[in-house]
Amino acid sequence: MSFAIPANLEAELDELLTHYPHKRSASIMFLHAIQEHFGHISNEAMEWVAAKLQLQPINIYELVTFYPMFHQKPVGKYHLKVCRTLSCALAGSYKLHNHFCNKLGLDSHAHGAQTTPDGKYTVEFVECLASCGTGPVMMVNDQFHEKVDPSKAEEVLARCK
Ligand code: FES
């Protein structure tokens, strides 16, 4: 395995391990730390985490693919996540997703996350963001936005400049 992490990050992860009774319990925090450092979680990184925590790679892969906050590929500086689950879909989230894709020159029908060629924006559908009464709901990185109508969508984009 050619993947390596910097010694200071490994020391940080080793210290983190001391807070958990079982190595496996540190999996999510390890993944957050790896993603914060590398910007995404590669297959090699998953294998590294699995070996470090004495788990099988599938144990880590299932976490990375289940939780939408983890990315297997690099994402843009501004990651726009639009909820597409039922309440938001009925409230207009597909139009909202389409709006962003059109504005940014992305294909709204393509599967999965779309990133602009300059690496500035990623637009992606995600499942329920747990605010179903205030749809359409979206996030830009860690910021939450509710009732995003077309004019609010423009404000959201303007704040990304
Ligand atoms: S359906 Fe969109 S937040 Fe729940």
PDB file of C-alpha atoms and ligand atoms in Angstrom:
ATOM      1  CA  MET A   1       0.000   0.000   0.000  1.00  0.00           C
ATOM      2  CA  SER A   2       1.564   3.307  -1.111  1.00  0.00           C
ATOM      3  CA  PHE A   3      -0.799   5.528   0.860  1.00  0.00           C
ATOM      4  CA  ALA A   4       0.813   7.393   3.720  1.00  0.00           C
ATOM      5  CA  ILE A   5      -0.304  10.090   6.074  1.00  0.00           C
ATOM      6  CA  PRO A   6       1.889  12.742   7.672  1.00  0.00           C
ATOM      7  CA  ALA A   7       3.447  11.845  11.002  1.00  0.00           C
ATOM      8  CA  ASN A   8       1.665  14.680  12.804  1.00  0.00           C
ATOM      9  CA  LEU A   9      -1.738  13.471  11.593  1.00  0.00           C
ATOM     10  CA  GLU A  10      -0.945   9.913  12.610  1.00  0.00           C
ATOM     11  CA  ALA A  11       0.126  11.159  16.045  1.00  0.00           C
ATOM     12  CA  GLU A  12      -3.177  13.035  16.309  1.00  0.00           C
ATOM     13  CA  LEU A  13      -5.083   9.864  15.392  1.00  0.00           C
ATOM     14  CA  ASP A  14      -3.072   7.790  17.865  1.00  0.00           C
ATOM     15  CA  GLU A  15      -4.009  10.244  20.592  1.00  0.00           C
ATOM     16  CA  LEU A  16      -7.644  10.108  19.489  1.00  0.00           C
ATOM     17  CA  LEU A  17      -7.624   6.340  19.888  1.00  0.00           C
ATOM     18  CA  THR A  18      -6.881   6.689  23.601  1.00  0.00           C
ATOM     19  CA  HIS A  19     -10.370   8.196  24.073  1.00  0.00           C
ATOM     20  CA  TYR A  20     -12.203   5.069  22.961  1.00  0.00           C
ATOM     21  CA  PRO A  21     -12.614   1.727  24.706  1.00  0.00           C
ATOM     22  CA  HIS A  22     -12.547  -0.101  21.347  1.00  0.00           C
ATOM     23  CA  LYS A  23     -10.561   0.872  18.269  1.00  0.00           C
ATOM     24  CA  ARG A  24     -13.602   0.460  16.046  1.00  0.00           C
ATOM     25  CA  SER A  25     -15.423   3.216  17.939  1.00  0.00           C
ATOM     26  CA  ALA A  26     -12.949   5.756  16.575  1.00  0.00           C
ATOM     27  CA  SER A  27     -13.820   4.995  12.926  1.00  0.00           C
ATOM     28  CA  ILE A  28     -16.012   8.035  12.274  1.00  0.00           C
ATOM     29  CA  MET A  29     -13.586  10.452  13.926  1.00  0.00           C
ATOM     30  CA  PHE A  30     -10.700   8.945  11.946  1.00  0.00           C
ATOM     31  CA  LEU A  31     -12.616   9.476   8.725  1.00  0.00           C
ATOM     32  CA  HIS A  32     -13.397  13.087   9.604  1.00  0.00           C
ATOM     33  CA  ALA A  33      -9.716  13.729  10.296  1.00  0.00           C
ATOM     34  CA  ILE A  34      -8.589  12.029   7.086  1.00  0.00           C
ATOM     35  CA  GLN A  35     -11.130  13.957   5.015  1.00  0.00           C
ATOM     36  CA  GLU A  36     -10.218  17.248   6.658  1.00  0.00           C
ATOM     37  CA  HIS A  37      -6.589  16.674   5.732  1.00  0.00           C
ATOM     38  CA  PHE A  38      -6.929  15.232   2.211  1.00  0.00           C
ATOM     39  CA  GLY A  39     -10.266  16.768   1.163  1.00  0.00           C
ATOM     40  CA  HIS A  40     -11.759  13.348   0.444  1.00  0.00           C
ATOM     41  CA  ILE A  41     -11.390   9.703   1.456  1.00  0.00           C
ATOM     42  CA  SER A  42      -9.722   7.536  -1.162  1.00  0.00           C
ATOM     43  CA  ASN A  43      -9.845   3.728  -1.291  1.00  0.00           C
ATOM     44  CA  GLU A  44      -6.244   3.706  -0.078  1.00  0.00           C
ATOM     45  CA  ALA A  45      -7.209   5.898   2.868  1.00  0.00           C
ATOM     46  CA  MET A  46     -10.064   3.515   3.743  1.00  0.00           C
ATOM     47  CA  GLU A  47      -7.643   0.586   3.662  1.00  0.00           C
ATOM     48  CA  TRP A  48      -5.217   2.497   5.843  1.00  0.00           C
ATOM     49  CA  VAL A  49      -7.929   3.315   8.407  1.00  0.00           C
ATOM     50  CA  ALA A  50      -9.152  -0.287   8.398  1.00  0.00           C
ATOM     51  CA  ALA A  51      -5.651  -1.626   9.018  1.00  0.00           C
ATOM     52  CA  LYS A  52      -5.016   0.950  11.729  1.00  0.00           C
ATOM     53  CA  LEU A  53      -8.249   0.023  13.529  1.00  0.00           C
ATOM     54  CA  GLN A  54      -7.786  -3.716  12.939  1.00  0.00           C
ATOM     55  CA  LEU A  55     -10.943  -3.896  10.824  1.00  0.00           C
ATOM     56  CA  GLN A  56     -11.741  -5.089   7.324  1.00  0.00           C
ATOM     57  CA  PRO A  57     -11.818  -2.424   4.564  1.00  0.00           C
ATOM     58  CA  ILE A  58     -15.540  -3.147   4.057  1.00  0.00           C
ATOM     59  CA  ASN A  59     -16.204  -1.942   7.618  1.00  0.00           C
ATOM     60  CA  ILE A  60     -14.828   1.456   6.670  1.00  0.00           C
ATOM     61  CA  TYR A  61     -16.203   1.496   3.136  1.00  0.00           C
ATOM     62  CA  GLU A  62     -19.746   1.012   4.437  1.00  0.00           C
ATOM     63  CA  LEU A  63     -19.383   4.079   6.660  1.00  0.00           C
ATOM     64  CA  VAL A  64     -17.952   6.252   3.901  1.00  0.00           C
ATOM     65  CA  THR A  65     -20.680   5.287   1.466  1.00  0.00           C
ATOM     66  CA  PHE A  66     -23.512   5.555   4.012  1.00  0.00           C
ATOM     67  CA  TYR A  67     -22.870   8.997   5.451  1.00  0.00           C
ATOM     68  CA  PRO A  68     -23.299  11.846   2.971  1.00  0.00           C
ATOM     69  CA  MET A  69     -20.752  14.039   4.727  1.00  0.00           C
ATOM     70  CA  PHE A  70     -17.945  11.763   3.532  1.00  0.00           C
ATOM     71  CA  HIS A  71     -16.615  12.140  -0.007  1.00  0.00           C
ATOM     72  CA  GLN A  72     -14.757   9.536  -2.048  1.00  0.00           C
ATOM     73  CA  LYS A  73     -13.673  12.121  -4.616  1.00  0.00           C
ATOM     74  CA  PRO A  74     -12.488  15.701  -4.202  1.00  0.00           C
ATOM     75  CA  VAL A  75     -15.338  18.215  -4.012  1.00  0.00           C
ATOM     76  CA  GLY A  76     -15.424  21.893  -4.895  1.00  0.00           C
ATOM     77  CA  LYS A  77     -14.611  24.720  -2.528  1.00  0.00           C
ATOM     78  CA  TYR A  78     -18.369  25.229  -2.220  1.00  0.00           C
ATOM     79  CA  HIS A  79     -20.286  21.994  -1.893  1.00  0.00           C
ATOM     80  CA  LEU A  80     -23.989  22.540  -2.548  1.00  0.00           C
ATOM     81  CA  LYS A  81     -26.077  19.683  -1.224  1.00  0.00           C
ATOM     82  CA  VAL A  82     -29.756  19.765  -2.167  1.00  0.00           C
ATOM     83  CA  CYS A  83     -32.204  17.496  -0.354  1.00  0.00           C
ATOM     84  CA  ARG A  84     -34.238  15.391  -2.755  1.00  0.00           C
ATOM     85  CA  THR A  85     -36.305  13.378  -0.281  1.00  0.00           C
ATOM     86  CA  LEU A  86     -40.096  13.542  -0.538  1.00  0.00           C
ATOM     87  CA  SER A  87     -40.991  16.699   1.410  1.00  0.00           C
ATOM     88  CA  CYS A  88     -38.276  18.729  -0.267  1.00  0.00           C
ATOM     89  CA  ALA A  89     -38.997  17.183  -3.661  1.00  0.00           C
ATOM     90  CA  LEU A  90     -42.632  18.302  -3.324  1.00  0.00           C
ATOM     91  CA  ALA A  91     -41.464  21.741  -2.233  1.00  0.00           C
ATOM     92  CA  GLY A  92     -39.293  22.194  -5.343  1.00  0.00           C
ATOM     93  CA  SER A  93     -35.875  20.707  -4.688  1.00  0.00           C
ATOM     94  CA  TYR A  94     -35.574  19.311  -8.235  1.00  0.00           C
ATOM     95  CA  LYS A  95     -36.125  22.809  -9.646  1.00  0.00           C
ATOM     96  CA  LEU A  96     -33.577  24.117  -7.173  1.00  0.00           C
ATOM     97  CA  HIS A  97     -30.990  21.503  -8.186  1.00  0.00           C
ATOM     98  CA  ASN A  98     -31.674  22.297 -11.827  1.00  0.00           C
ATOM     99  CA  HIS A  99     -31.276  26.003 -11.129  1.00  0.00           C
ATOM    100  CA  PHE A 100     -27.813  25.523  -9.649  1.00  0.00           C
ATOM    101  CA  CYS A 101     -26.727  23.146 -12.406  1.00  0.00           C
ATOM    102  CA  ASN A 102     -27.869  25.552 -15.119  1.00  0.00           C
ATOM    103  CA  LYS A 103     -26.175  28.508 -13.442  1.00  0.00           C
ATOM    104  CA  LEU A 104     -22.916  26.633 -13.041  1.00  0.00           C
ATOM    105  CA  GLY A 105     -22.893  24.850 -16.398  1.00  0.00           C
ATOM    106  CA  LEU A 106     -23.386  21.389 -14.916  1.00  0.00           C
ATOM    107  CA  ASP A 107     -25.536  18.509 -16.147  1.00  0.00           C
ATOM    108  CA  SER A 108     -28.553  18.254 -13.855  1.00  0.00           C
ATOM    109  CA  HIS A 109     -29.350  14.768 -15.182  1.00  0.00           C
ATOM    110  CA  ALA A 110     -25.922  13.283 -14.537  1.00  0.00           C
ATOM    111  CA  HIS A 111     -25.638  10.746 -11.755  1.00  0.00           C
ATOM    112  CA  GLY A 112     -23.919  11.781  -8.539  1.00  0.00           C
ATOM    113  CA  ALA A 113     -22.025  14.895  -7.567  1.00  0.00           C
ATOM    114  CA  GLN A 114     -21.074  17.343 -10.325  1.00  0.00           C
ATOM    115  CA  THR A 115     -18.066  19.636  -9.984  1.00  0.00           C
ATOM    116  CA  THR A 116     -17.278  22.676 -12.112  1.00  0.00           C
ATOM    117  CA  PRO A 117     -14.030  22.419 -14.125  1.00  0.00           C
ATOM    118  CA  ASP A 118     -12.407  25.121 -11.981  1.00  0.00           C
ATOM    119  CA  GLY A 119     -13.064  23.020  -8.884  1.00  0.00           C
ATOM    120  CA  LYS A 120     -15.002  25.822  -7.231  1.00  0.00           C
ATOM    121  CA  TYR A 121     -18.490  24.318  -6.970  1.00  0.00           C
ATOM    122  CA  THR A 122     -19.899  20.865  -6.453  1.00  0.00           C
ATOM    123  CA  VAL A 123     -23.653  20.313  -6.735  1.00  0.00           C
ATOM    124  CA  GLU A 124     -25.149  17.127  -5.404  1.00  0.00           C
ATOM    125  CA  PHE A 125     -28.485  15.684  -4.402  1.00  0.00           C
ATOM    126  CA  VAL A 126     -28.570  14.260  -0.891  1.00  0.00           C
ATOM    127  CA  GLU A 127     -31.203  12.508   1.164  1.00  0.00           C
ATOM    128  CA  CYS A 128     -33.205  14.037   4.031  1.00  0.00           C
ATOM    129  CA  LEU A 129     -31.380  16.790   5.910  1.00  0.00           C
ATOM    130  CA  ALA A 130     -33.874  16.545   8.792  1.00  0.00           C
ATOM    131  CA  SER A 131     -35.788  19.751   8.310  1.00  0.00           C
ATOM    132  CA  CYS A 132     -38.635  18.376   6.220  1.00  0.00           C
ATOM    133  CA  GLY A 133     -41.125  21.138   7.114  1.00  0.00           C
ATOM    134  CA  THR A 134     -38.967  23.920   5.681  1.00  0.00           C
ATOM    135  CA  GLY A 135     -38.137  22.619   2.227  1.00  0.00           C
ATOM    136  CA  PRO A 136     -36.558  22.924  -0.125  1.00  0.00           C
ATOM    137  CA  VAL A 137     -33.596  22.520   2.166  1.00  0.00           C
ATOM    138  CA  MET A 138     -29.935  22.598   1.203  1.00  0.00           C
ATOM    139  CA  MET A 139     -26.470  22.971   2.635  1.00  0.00           C
ATOM    140  CA  VAL A 140     -23.417  24.840   1.416  1.00  0.00           C
ATOM    141  CA  ASN A 141     -20.498  23.140   3.113  1.00  0.00           C
ATOM    142  CA  ASP A 142     -21.613  23.203   6.783  1.00  0.00           C
ATOM    143  CA  GLN A 143     -24.175  25.974   6.389  1.00  0.00           C
ATOM    144  CA  PHE A 144     -27.845  25.086   6.370  1.00  0.00           C
ATOM    145  CA  HIS A 145     -30.439  26.913   4.231  1.00  0.00           C
ATOM    146  CA  GLU A 146     -34.204  26.459   4.386  1.00  0.00           C
ATOM    147  CA  LYS A 147     -37.083  27.447   2.091  1.00  0.00           C
ATOM    148  CA  VAL A 148     -34.667  28.067  -0.751  1.00  0.00           C
ATOM    149  CA  ASP A 149     -36.760  29.660  -3.488  1.00  0.00           C
ATOM    150  CA  PRO A 150     -35.145  30.997  -6.699  1.00  0.00           C
ATOM    151  CA  SER A 151     -34.267  34.383  -5.192  1.00  0.00           C
ATOM    152  CA  LYS A 152     -32.773  32.766  -2.096  1.00  0.00           C
ATOM    153  CA  ALA A 153     -30.825  30.430  -4.376  1.00  0.00           C
ATOM    154  CA  GLU A 154     -29.249  33.501  -5.969  1.00  0.00           C
ATOM    155  CA  GLU A 155     -28.327  34.851  -2.523  1.00  0.00           C
ATOM    156  CA  VAL A 156     -26.776  31.512  -1.639  1.00  0.00           C
ATOM    157  CA  LEU A 157     -24.656  31.546  -4.780  1.00  0.00           C
ATOM    158  CA  ALA A 158     -23.693  35.187  -4.293  1.00  0.00           C
ATOM    159  CA  ARG A 159     -22.333  34.372  -0.831  1.00  0.00           C
ATOM    160  CA  CYS A 160     -20.043  31.761  -2.396  1.00  0.00           C
ATOM    161  CA  LYS A 161     -18.027  34.339  -4.337  1.00  0.00           C
TER     162      LYS A 161
HETATM  163  S1  FES B   1     -37.157  15.814   3.097  1.00  0.00           S
HETATM  164 FE1  FES B   1     -35.739  17.431   2.880  1.00  0.00          FE
HETATM  165  S2  FES B   1     -35.099  17.796   4.881  1.00  0.00           S
HETATM  166 FE2  FES B   1     -36.343  16.047   5.071  1.00  0.00          FE
END
